[in-house]
Amino acid sequence: MPENASAVRHQVAHAGGPSPQTCIQVARQAAILAVTAADDAMAAVCHSRSDAAAHPTPPDLDHAQGEWHATYRQLASYPCTALRRRLLHLSATVLFHPHWRGQRSAGWAALHGSRRD
């Protein structure tokens, strides 16, 4: 490494470009804004479902969605493998929950109810 490497780095950092610390702070703030936007969007989708009164969300699904949002926020603040794994697990729990299959209609039951697989 050249003798003047630290001086050159110092000049580059102050030659009009942001410092690495500034970049990290901006990235953290952007991550927090993204998490907040994702939370707001998910809440809007959940509350806008027209059949929400007819098919209320089960408590275990509500809990899993709440945990998913909390884990996502934690991951934005403190990225680590354990939180990524937890988020993946919760994503699968929410995505494949039986509630999303909906209610079978009487017509479906009449067509498929007596069939054995």
Short mmCIF file of C-alpha atoms in Angstrom, two decimals:
data_model
loop_
_atom_site.label_atom_id
_atom_site.label_comp_id
_atom_site.label_asym_id
_atom_site.label_seq_id
_atom_site.Cartn_x
_atom_site.Cartn_y
_atom_site.Cartn_z
CA MET A 1 0.00 0.00 0.00
CA PRO A 2 1.38 3.43 -0.88
CA GLU A 3 2.57 5.74 1.88
CA ASN A 4 -0.08 8.34 1.17
CA ALA A 5 -3.02 5.85 1.00
CA SER A 6 -4.74 7.20 4.11
CA ALA A 7 -4.36 10.78 2.87
CA VAL A 8 -5.80 9.82 -0.52
CA ARG A 9 -8.74 8.05 1.15
CA HIS A 10 -9.35 11.12 3.32
CA GLN A 11 -9.33 13.40 0.26
CA VAL A 12 -11.71 11.11 -1.66
CA ALA A 13 -14.11 10.96 1.28
CA HIS A 14 -14.24 14.75 1.49
CA ALA A 15 -14.01 15.55 -2.23
CA GLY A 16 -17.77 16.02 -2.51
CA GLY A 17 -18.91 12.45 -2.06
CA PRO A 18 -20.67 11.18 1.07
CA SER A 19 -18.66 9.39 3.72
CA PRO A 20 -19.22 5.67 4.32
CA GLN A 21 -20.94 6.51 7.62
CA THR A 22 -23.38 8.80 5.81
CA CYS A 23 -24.10 6.08 3.26
CA ILE A 24 -24.80 3.57 6.04
CA GLN A 25 -27.11 6.00 7.83
CA VAL A 26 -29.02 6.72 4.63
CA ALA A 27 -29.31 3.00 3.87
CA ARG A 28 -30.68 2.31 7.37
CA GLN A 29 -33.22 5.11 7.05
CA ALA A 30 -34.25 3.80 3.62
CA ALA A 31 -34.71 0.30 5.06
CA ILE A 32 -36.89 1.64 7.87
CA LEU A 33 -39.00 3.60 5.36
CA ALA A 34 -39.36 0.49 3.20
CA VAL A 35 -40.49 -1.59 6.19
CA THR A 36 -43.01 1.07 7.17
CA ALA A 37 -44.35 1.23 3.61
CA ALA A 38 -44.62 -2.57 3.46
CA ASP A 39 -46.47 -2.62 6.80
CA ASP A 40 -48.88 0.07 5.63
CA ALA A 41 -49.50 -1.71 2.32
CA MET A 42 -50.10 -5.06 4.01
CA ALA A 43 -52.48 -3.46 6.51
CA ALA A 44 -54.39 -1.76 3.69
CA VAL A 45 -54.74 -5.04 1.80
CA CYS A 46 -55.89 -6.91 4.89
CA HIS A 47 -58.46 -4.26 5.78
CA SER A 48 -59.76 -3.83 2.24
CA ARG A 49 -60.86 -7.41 1.78
CA SER A 50 -64.52 -7.24 0.94
CA ASP A 51 -65.30 -10.60 2.53
CA ALA A 52 -63.50 -9.88 5.80
CA ALA A 53 -66.77 -9.88 7.75
CA ALA A 54 -67.93 -13.11 6.14
CA HIS A 55 -64.60 -14.86 6.68
CA PRO A 56 -62.83 -13.37 9.70
CA THR A 57 -59.12 -14.05 9.97
CA PRO A 58 -58.32 -16.84 12.45
CA PRO A 59 -56.37 -15.80 15.57
CA ASP A 60 -53.34 -17.96 14.72
CA LEU A 61 -53.07 -16.31 11.29
CA ASP A 62 -53.41 -12.85 12.84
CA HIS A 63 -50.65 -13.75 15.30
CA ALA A 64 -48.36 -15.10 12.55
CA GLN A 65 -48.88 -11.94 10.47
CA GLY A 66 -48.10 -9.75 13.48
CA GLU A 67 -44.93 -11.76 14.17
CA TRP A 68 -43.98 -11.46 10.49
CA HIS A 69 -44.23 -7.65 10.64
CA ALA A 70 -42.26 -7.47 13.91
CA THR A 71 -39.53 -9.74 12.53
CA TYR A 72 -39.35 -7.72 9.30
CA ARG A 73 -38.85 -4.52 11.30
CA GLN A 74 -36.15 -6.17 13.43
CA LEU A 75 -34.41 -7.46 10.31
CA ALA A 76 -34.30 -3.95 8.85
CA SER A 77 -32.60 -2.66 11.99
CA TYR A 78 -30.38 -5.64 12.70
CA PRO A 79 -29.79 -7.92 9.69
CA CYS A 80 -28.81 -11.43 10.76
CA THR A 81 -29.32 -15.00 9.63
CA ALA A 82 -31.56 -15.98 12.53
CA LEU A 83 -34.07 -13.23 11.70
CA ARG A 84 -33.96 -14.11 7.98
CA ARG A 85 -34.76 -17.74 8.85
CA ARG A 86 -37.56 -16.67 11.17
CA LEU A 87 -39.01 -14.43 8.46
CA LEU A 88 -38.90 -17.29 5.93
CA HIS A 89 -40.64 -19.62 8.40
CA LEU A 90 -43.33 -17.04 9.16
CA SER A 91 -43.79 -16.29 5.46
CA ALA A 92 -44.51 -19.95 4.78
CA THR A 93 -46.83 -20.13 7.80
CA VAL A 94 -48.86 -17.16 6.56
CA LEU A 95 -48.79 -18.11 2.87
CA PHE A 96 -49.88 -21.73 3.33
CA HIS A 97 -52.39 -21.16 6.12
CA PRO A 98 -55.66 -23.08 5.57
CA HIS A 99 -57.62 -19.83 5.81
CA TRP A 100 -56.46 -18.84 2.31
CA ARG A 101 -58.06 -21.95 0.82
CA GLY A 102 -61.48 -20.44 1.55
CA GLN A 103 -64.75 -22.18 2.17
CA ARG A 104 -65.86 -24.97 -0.12
CA SER A 105 -69.19 -24.32 -1.78
CA ALA A 106 -72.12 -26.70 -1.57
CA GLY A 107 -71.74 -27.34 -5.31
CA TRP A 108 -68.10 -28.33 -4.89
CA ALA A 109 -69.02 -30.62 -2.00
CA ALA A 110 -71.74 -32.25 -4.10
CA LEU A 111 -69.31 -32.89 -6.96
CA HIS A 112 -66.30 -33.98 -4.94
CA GLY A 113 -67.61 -35.01 -1.53
CA SER A 114 -68.28 -38.67 -2.29
CA ARG A 115 -65.04 -39.23 -4.19
CA ARG A 116 -62.24 -40.94 -2.33
CA ASP A 117 -58.60 -40.36 -3.38
#
